mmCIF file of C-alpha atoms in Angstrom:
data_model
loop_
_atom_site.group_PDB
_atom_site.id
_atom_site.type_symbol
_atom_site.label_atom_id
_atom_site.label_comp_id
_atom_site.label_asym_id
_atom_site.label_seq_id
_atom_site.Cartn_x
_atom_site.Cartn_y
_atom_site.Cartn_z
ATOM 1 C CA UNK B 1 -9.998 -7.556 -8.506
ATOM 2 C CA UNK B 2 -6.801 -8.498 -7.054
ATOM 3 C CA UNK B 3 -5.885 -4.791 -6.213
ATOM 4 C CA UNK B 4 -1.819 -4.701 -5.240
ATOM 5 C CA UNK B 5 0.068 -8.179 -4.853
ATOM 6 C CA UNK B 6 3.627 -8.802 -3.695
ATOM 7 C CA UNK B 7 5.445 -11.936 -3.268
ATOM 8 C CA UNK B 8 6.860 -13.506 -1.728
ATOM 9 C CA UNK B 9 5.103 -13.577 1.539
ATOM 10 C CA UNK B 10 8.463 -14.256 3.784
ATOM 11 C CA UNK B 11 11.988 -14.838 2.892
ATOM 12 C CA UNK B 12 14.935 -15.402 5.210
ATOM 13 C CA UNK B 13 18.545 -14.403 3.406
ATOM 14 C CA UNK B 14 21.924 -14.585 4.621
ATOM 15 C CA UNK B 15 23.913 -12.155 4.566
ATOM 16 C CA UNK B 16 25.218 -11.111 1.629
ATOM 17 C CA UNK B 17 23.014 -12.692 -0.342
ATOM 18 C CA UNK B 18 20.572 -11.233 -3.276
ATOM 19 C CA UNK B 19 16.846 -11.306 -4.128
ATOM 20 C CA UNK B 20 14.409 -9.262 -5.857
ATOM 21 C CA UNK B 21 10.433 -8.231 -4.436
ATOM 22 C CA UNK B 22 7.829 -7.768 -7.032
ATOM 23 C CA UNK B 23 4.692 -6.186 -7.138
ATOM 24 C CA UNK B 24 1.939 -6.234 -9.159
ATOM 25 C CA UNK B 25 -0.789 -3.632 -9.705
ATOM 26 C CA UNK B 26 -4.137 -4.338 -11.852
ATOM 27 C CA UNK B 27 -5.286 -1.236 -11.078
ATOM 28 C CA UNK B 28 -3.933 0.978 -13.680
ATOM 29 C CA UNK B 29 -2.111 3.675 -11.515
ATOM 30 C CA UNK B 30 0.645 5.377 -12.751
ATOM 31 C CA UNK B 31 2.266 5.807 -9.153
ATOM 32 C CA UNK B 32 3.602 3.239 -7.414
ATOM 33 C CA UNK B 33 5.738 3.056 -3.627
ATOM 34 C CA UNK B 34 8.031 0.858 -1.788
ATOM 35 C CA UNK B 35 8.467 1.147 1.920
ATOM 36 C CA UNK B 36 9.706 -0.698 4.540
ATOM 37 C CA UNK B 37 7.552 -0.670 7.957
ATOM 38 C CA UNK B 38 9.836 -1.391 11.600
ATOM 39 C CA UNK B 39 8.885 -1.364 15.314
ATOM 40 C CA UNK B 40 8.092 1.983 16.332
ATOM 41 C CA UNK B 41 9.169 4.074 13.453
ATOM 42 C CA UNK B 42 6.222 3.645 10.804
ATOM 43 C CA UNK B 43 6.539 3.134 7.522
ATOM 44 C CA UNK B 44 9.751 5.297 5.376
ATOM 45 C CA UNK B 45 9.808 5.366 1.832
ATOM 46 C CA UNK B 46 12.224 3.487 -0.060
ATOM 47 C CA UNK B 47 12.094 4.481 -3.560
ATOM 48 C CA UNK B 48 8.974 5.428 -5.679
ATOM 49 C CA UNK B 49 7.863 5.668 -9.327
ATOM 50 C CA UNK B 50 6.094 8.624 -10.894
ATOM 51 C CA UNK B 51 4.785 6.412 -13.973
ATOM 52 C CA UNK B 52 6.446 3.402 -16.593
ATOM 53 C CA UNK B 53 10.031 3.994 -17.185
ATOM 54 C CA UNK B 54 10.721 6.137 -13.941
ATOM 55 C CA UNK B 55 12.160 5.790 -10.327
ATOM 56 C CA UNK B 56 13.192 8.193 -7.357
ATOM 57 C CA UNK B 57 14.831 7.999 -4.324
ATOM 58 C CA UNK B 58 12.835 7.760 -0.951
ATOM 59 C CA UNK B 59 13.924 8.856 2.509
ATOM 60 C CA UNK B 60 16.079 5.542 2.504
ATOM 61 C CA UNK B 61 17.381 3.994 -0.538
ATOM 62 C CA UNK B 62 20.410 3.021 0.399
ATOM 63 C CA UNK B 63 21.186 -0.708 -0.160
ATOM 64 C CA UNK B 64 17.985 -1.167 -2.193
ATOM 65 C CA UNK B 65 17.190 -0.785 -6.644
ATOM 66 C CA UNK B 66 14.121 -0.412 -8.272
ATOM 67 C CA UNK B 67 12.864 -0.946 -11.979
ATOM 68 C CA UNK B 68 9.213 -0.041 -13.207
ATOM 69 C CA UNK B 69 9.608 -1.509 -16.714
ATOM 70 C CA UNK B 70 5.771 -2.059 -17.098
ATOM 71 C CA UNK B 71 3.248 -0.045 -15.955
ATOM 72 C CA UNK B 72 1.825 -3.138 -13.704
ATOM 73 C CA UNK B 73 5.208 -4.282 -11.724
ATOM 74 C CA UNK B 74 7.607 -2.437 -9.399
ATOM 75 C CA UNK B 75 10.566 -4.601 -8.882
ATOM 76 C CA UNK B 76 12.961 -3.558 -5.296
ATOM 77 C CA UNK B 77 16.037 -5.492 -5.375
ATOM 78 C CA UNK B 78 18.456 -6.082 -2.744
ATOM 79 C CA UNK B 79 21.874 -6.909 -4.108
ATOM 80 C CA UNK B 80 23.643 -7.692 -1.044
ATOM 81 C CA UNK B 81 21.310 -8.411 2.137
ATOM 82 C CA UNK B 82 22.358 -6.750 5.363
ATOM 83 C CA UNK B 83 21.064 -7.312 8.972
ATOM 84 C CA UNK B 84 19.432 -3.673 8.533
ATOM 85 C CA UNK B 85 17.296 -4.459 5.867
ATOM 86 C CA UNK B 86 15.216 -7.258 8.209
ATOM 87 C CA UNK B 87 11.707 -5.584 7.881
ATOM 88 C CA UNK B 88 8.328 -5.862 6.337
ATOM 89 C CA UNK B 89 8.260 -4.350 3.110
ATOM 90 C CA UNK B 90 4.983 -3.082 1.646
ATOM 91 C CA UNK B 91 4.375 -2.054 -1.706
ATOM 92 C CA UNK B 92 1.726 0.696 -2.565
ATOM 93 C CA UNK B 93 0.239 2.506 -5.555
ATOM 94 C CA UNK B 94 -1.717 5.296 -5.965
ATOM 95 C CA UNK B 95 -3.985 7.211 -8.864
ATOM 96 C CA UNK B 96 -2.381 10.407 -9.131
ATOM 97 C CA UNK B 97 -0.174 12.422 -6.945
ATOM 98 C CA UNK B 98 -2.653 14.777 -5.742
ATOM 99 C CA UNK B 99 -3.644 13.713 -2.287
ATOM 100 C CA UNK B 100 -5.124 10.259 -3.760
ATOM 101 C CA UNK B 101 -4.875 7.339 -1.637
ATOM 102 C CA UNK B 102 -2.941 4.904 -1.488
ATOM 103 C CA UNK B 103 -3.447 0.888 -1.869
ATOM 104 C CA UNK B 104 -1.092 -1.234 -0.576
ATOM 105 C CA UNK B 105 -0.664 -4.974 -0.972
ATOM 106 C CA UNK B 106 -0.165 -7.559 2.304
ATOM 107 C CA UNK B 107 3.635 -7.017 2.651
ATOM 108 C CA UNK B 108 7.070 -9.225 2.635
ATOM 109 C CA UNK B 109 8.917 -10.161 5.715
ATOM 110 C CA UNK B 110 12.386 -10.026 5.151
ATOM 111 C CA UNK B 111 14.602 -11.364 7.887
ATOM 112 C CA UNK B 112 18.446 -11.393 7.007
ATOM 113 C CA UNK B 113 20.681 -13.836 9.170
ATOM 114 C CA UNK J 1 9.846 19.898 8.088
ATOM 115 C CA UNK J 2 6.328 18.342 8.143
ATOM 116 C CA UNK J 3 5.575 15.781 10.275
ATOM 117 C CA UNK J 4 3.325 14.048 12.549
ATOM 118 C CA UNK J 5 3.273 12.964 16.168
ATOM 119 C CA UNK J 6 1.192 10.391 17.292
ATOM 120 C CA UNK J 7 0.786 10.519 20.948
ATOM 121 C CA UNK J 8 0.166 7.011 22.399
ATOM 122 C CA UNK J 9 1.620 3.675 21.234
ATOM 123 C CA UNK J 10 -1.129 1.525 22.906
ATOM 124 C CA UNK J 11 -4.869 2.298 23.472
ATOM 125 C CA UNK J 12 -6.752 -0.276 25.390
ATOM 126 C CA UNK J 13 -11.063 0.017 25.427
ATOM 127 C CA UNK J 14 -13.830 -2.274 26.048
ATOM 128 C CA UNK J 15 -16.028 -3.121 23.163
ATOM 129 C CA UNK J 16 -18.916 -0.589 23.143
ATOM 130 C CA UNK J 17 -17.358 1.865 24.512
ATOM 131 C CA UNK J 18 -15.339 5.433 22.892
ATOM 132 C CA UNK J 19 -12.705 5.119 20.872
ATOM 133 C CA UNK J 20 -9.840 8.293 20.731
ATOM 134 C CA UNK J 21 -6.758 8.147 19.328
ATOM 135 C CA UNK J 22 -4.935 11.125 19.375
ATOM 136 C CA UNK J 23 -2.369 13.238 16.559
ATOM 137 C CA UNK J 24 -0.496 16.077 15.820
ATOM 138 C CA UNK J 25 0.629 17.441 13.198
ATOM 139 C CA UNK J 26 3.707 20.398 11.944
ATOM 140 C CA UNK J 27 3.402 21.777 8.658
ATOM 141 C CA UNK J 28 4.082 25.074 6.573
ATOM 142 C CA UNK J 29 1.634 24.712 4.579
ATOM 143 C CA UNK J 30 -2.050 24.218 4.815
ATOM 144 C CA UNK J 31 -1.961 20.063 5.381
ATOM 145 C CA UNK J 32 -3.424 17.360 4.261
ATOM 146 C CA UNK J 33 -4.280 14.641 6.652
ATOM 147 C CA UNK J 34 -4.979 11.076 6.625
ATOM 148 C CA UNK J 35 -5.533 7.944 8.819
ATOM 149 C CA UNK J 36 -5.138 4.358 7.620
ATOM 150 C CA UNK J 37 -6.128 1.083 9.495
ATOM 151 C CA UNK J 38 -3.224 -2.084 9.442
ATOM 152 C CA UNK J 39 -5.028 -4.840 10.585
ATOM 153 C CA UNK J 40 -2.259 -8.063 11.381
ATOM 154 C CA UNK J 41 -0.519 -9.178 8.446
ATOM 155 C CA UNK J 42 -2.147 -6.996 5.912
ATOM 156 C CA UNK J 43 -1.447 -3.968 4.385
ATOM 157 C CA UNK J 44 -2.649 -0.351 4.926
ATOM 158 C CA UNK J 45 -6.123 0.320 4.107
ATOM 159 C CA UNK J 46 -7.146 4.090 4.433
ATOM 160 C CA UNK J 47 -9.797 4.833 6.379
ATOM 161 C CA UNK J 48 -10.431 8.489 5.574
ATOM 162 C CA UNK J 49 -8.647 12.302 4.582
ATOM 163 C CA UNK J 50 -9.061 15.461 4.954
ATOM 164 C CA UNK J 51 -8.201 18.206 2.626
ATOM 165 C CA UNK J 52 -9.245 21.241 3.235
ATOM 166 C CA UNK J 53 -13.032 20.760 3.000
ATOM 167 C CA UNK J 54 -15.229 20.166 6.023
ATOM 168 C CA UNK J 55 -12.746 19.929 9.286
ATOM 169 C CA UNK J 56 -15.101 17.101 10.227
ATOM 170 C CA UNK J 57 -14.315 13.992 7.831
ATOM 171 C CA UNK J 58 -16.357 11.122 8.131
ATOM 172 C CA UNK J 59 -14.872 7.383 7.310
ATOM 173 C CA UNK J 60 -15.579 4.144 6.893
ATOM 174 C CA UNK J 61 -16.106 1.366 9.647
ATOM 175 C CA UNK J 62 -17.950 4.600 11.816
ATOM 176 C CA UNK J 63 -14.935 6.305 12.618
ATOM 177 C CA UNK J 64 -14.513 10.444 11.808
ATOM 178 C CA UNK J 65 -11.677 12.723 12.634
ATOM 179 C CA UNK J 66 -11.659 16.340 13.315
ATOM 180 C CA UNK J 67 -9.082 18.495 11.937
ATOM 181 C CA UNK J 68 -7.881 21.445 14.312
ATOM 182 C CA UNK J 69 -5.625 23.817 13.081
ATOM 183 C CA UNK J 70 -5.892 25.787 16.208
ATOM 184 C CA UNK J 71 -4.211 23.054 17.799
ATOM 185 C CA UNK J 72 -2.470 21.324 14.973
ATOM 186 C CA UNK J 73 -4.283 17.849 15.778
ATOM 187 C CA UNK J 74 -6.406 15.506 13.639
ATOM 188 C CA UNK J 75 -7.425 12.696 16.678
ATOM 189 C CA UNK J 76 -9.619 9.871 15.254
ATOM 190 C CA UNK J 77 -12.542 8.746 17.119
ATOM 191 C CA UNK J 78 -15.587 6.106 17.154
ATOM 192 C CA UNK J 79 -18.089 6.264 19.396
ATOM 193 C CA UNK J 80 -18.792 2.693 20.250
ATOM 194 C CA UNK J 81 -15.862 0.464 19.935
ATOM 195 C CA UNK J 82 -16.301 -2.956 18.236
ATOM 196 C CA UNK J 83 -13.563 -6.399 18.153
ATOM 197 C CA UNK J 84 -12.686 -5.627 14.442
ATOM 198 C CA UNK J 85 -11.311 -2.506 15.485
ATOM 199 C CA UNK J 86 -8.723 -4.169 16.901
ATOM 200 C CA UNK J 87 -5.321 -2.823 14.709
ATOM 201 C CA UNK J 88 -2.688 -0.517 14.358
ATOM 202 C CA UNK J 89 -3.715 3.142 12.942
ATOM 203 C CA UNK J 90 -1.416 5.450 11.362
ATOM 204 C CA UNK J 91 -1.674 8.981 11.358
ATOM 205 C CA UNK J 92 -0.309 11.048 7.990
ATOM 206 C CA UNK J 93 0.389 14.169 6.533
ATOM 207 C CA UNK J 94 1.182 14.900 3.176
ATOM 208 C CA UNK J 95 3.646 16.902 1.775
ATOM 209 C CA UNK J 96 4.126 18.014 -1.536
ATOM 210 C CA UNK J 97 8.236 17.517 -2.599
ATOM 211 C CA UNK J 98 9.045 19.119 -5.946
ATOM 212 C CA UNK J 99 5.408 18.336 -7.076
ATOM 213 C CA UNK J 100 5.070 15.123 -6.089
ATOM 214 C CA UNK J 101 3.100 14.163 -2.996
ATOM 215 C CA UNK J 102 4.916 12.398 -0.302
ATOM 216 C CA UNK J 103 3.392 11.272 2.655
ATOM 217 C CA UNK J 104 4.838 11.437 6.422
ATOM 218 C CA UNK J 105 3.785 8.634 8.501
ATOM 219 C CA UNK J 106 3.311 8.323 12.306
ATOM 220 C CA UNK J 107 4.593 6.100 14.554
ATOM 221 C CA UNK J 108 1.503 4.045 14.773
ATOM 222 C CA UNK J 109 -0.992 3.312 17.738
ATOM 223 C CA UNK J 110 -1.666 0.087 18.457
ATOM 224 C CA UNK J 111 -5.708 -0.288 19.244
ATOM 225 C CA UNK J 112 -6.614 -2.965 21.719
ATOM 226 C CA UNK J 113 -10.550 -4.274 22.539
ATOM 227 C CA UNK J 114 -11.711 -6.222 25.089
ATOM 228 C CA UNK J 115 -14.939 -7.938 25.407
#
């Protein structure tokens, strides 16, 4: 049982540049998360998904697009890499909304040059 | 707002000894609380929650946390400290946003063992 995966494991962009993050869930959950994790400030939600077909805006979406065309996959895309967006991104599902935890898969580490 | 406050960045032990890692917490509402474990390059794992049930929640790996709404804190603790343990642990509250539940993260505090 694989649980949440996300590649790819590291990337280094240039600025400017685009690429897309995918993860996949074999878990069935209807909710699924993006956030990005820096020193000292935890993890903030980028954008979420409430179930196939749907997205929402986190706490910071700017700079950053999602798709959930299949249940499974939660696609972020960065269209044009800033220095800002140099993180570790996590991606993260959950059950239901009500207070179920989350699972979260290993991370990408983005570094934009 | 809700939010959470997690009061030390590092906590250094020796390996059998107490663990304590301290957290508060603001919220309107009546919270729920977690704690998840981020062991080095890997994600979040949670390691237990409380929601309203019995303020003292047991997890896995031995570790419990008391919730205190008398003083608005929810500190994890272990009684004997072992290597594994050696991570980052986020405190969180959750927060429900136009019905959907969105979850407030700490700062993190980074969990150091020593033999």
């Amino acid at each position: 049982n694989a649980g949440v995966t996300q590649t790819p494991k590291f990337r280094v962009l240039k600025t400017g540049q685009s690429m897309t993050l995918l993860c996949a869930q074999d878990m069935n959950h209807e909710y699924m998360y993006w956030y990005r994790q820096d020193p000292g400030m935890g993890l903030r939600l980028i954008h979420y998904s409430v179930g196939e077909g749907t997205t929402a805006k986190g706490e910071v979406p700017d700079g950053y697009n999602v798709s959930r065309l299949k249940k499974q996959n939660f696609l972020l895309g960065l269209e044009s890499a800033a220095p800002s967006q140099t993180s570790v991104y996590f991606c993260a599902s959950s059950r239901d909304r009500e207070n179920s935890p989350l699972h979260f898969g290993n991370g990408t580490r983005l570094t934009v040059t | 707002a809700q939010s959470v406050t997690q009061l030390d960045s590092h906590v250094s032990v020796s390996e059998g000894t107490p663990v304590l890692l301290r957290c508060n917490y603001s919220s309107s509402y009546s919270p729920s609380l977690f704690w998840y474990v981020q062991h080095p390059n890997k994600g979040l794992q949670l390691l237990l929650k409380y929601t309203s049930a019995a303020t003292l929640v047991k997890g896995i790996n031995g570790f419990e946390a008391e919730f205190k709404k008398s003083e608005t804190s929810f500190h994890l603790t272990k009684p004997s400290a072992h290597m594994s343990d050696a991570a980052e642990y986020f405190c969180v509250v959750s927060v429900m946003n136009t019905g959907f539940q969105k979850l407030v993260f700490g700062t993190g505090t980074r969990l150091l063992v020593s033999p």
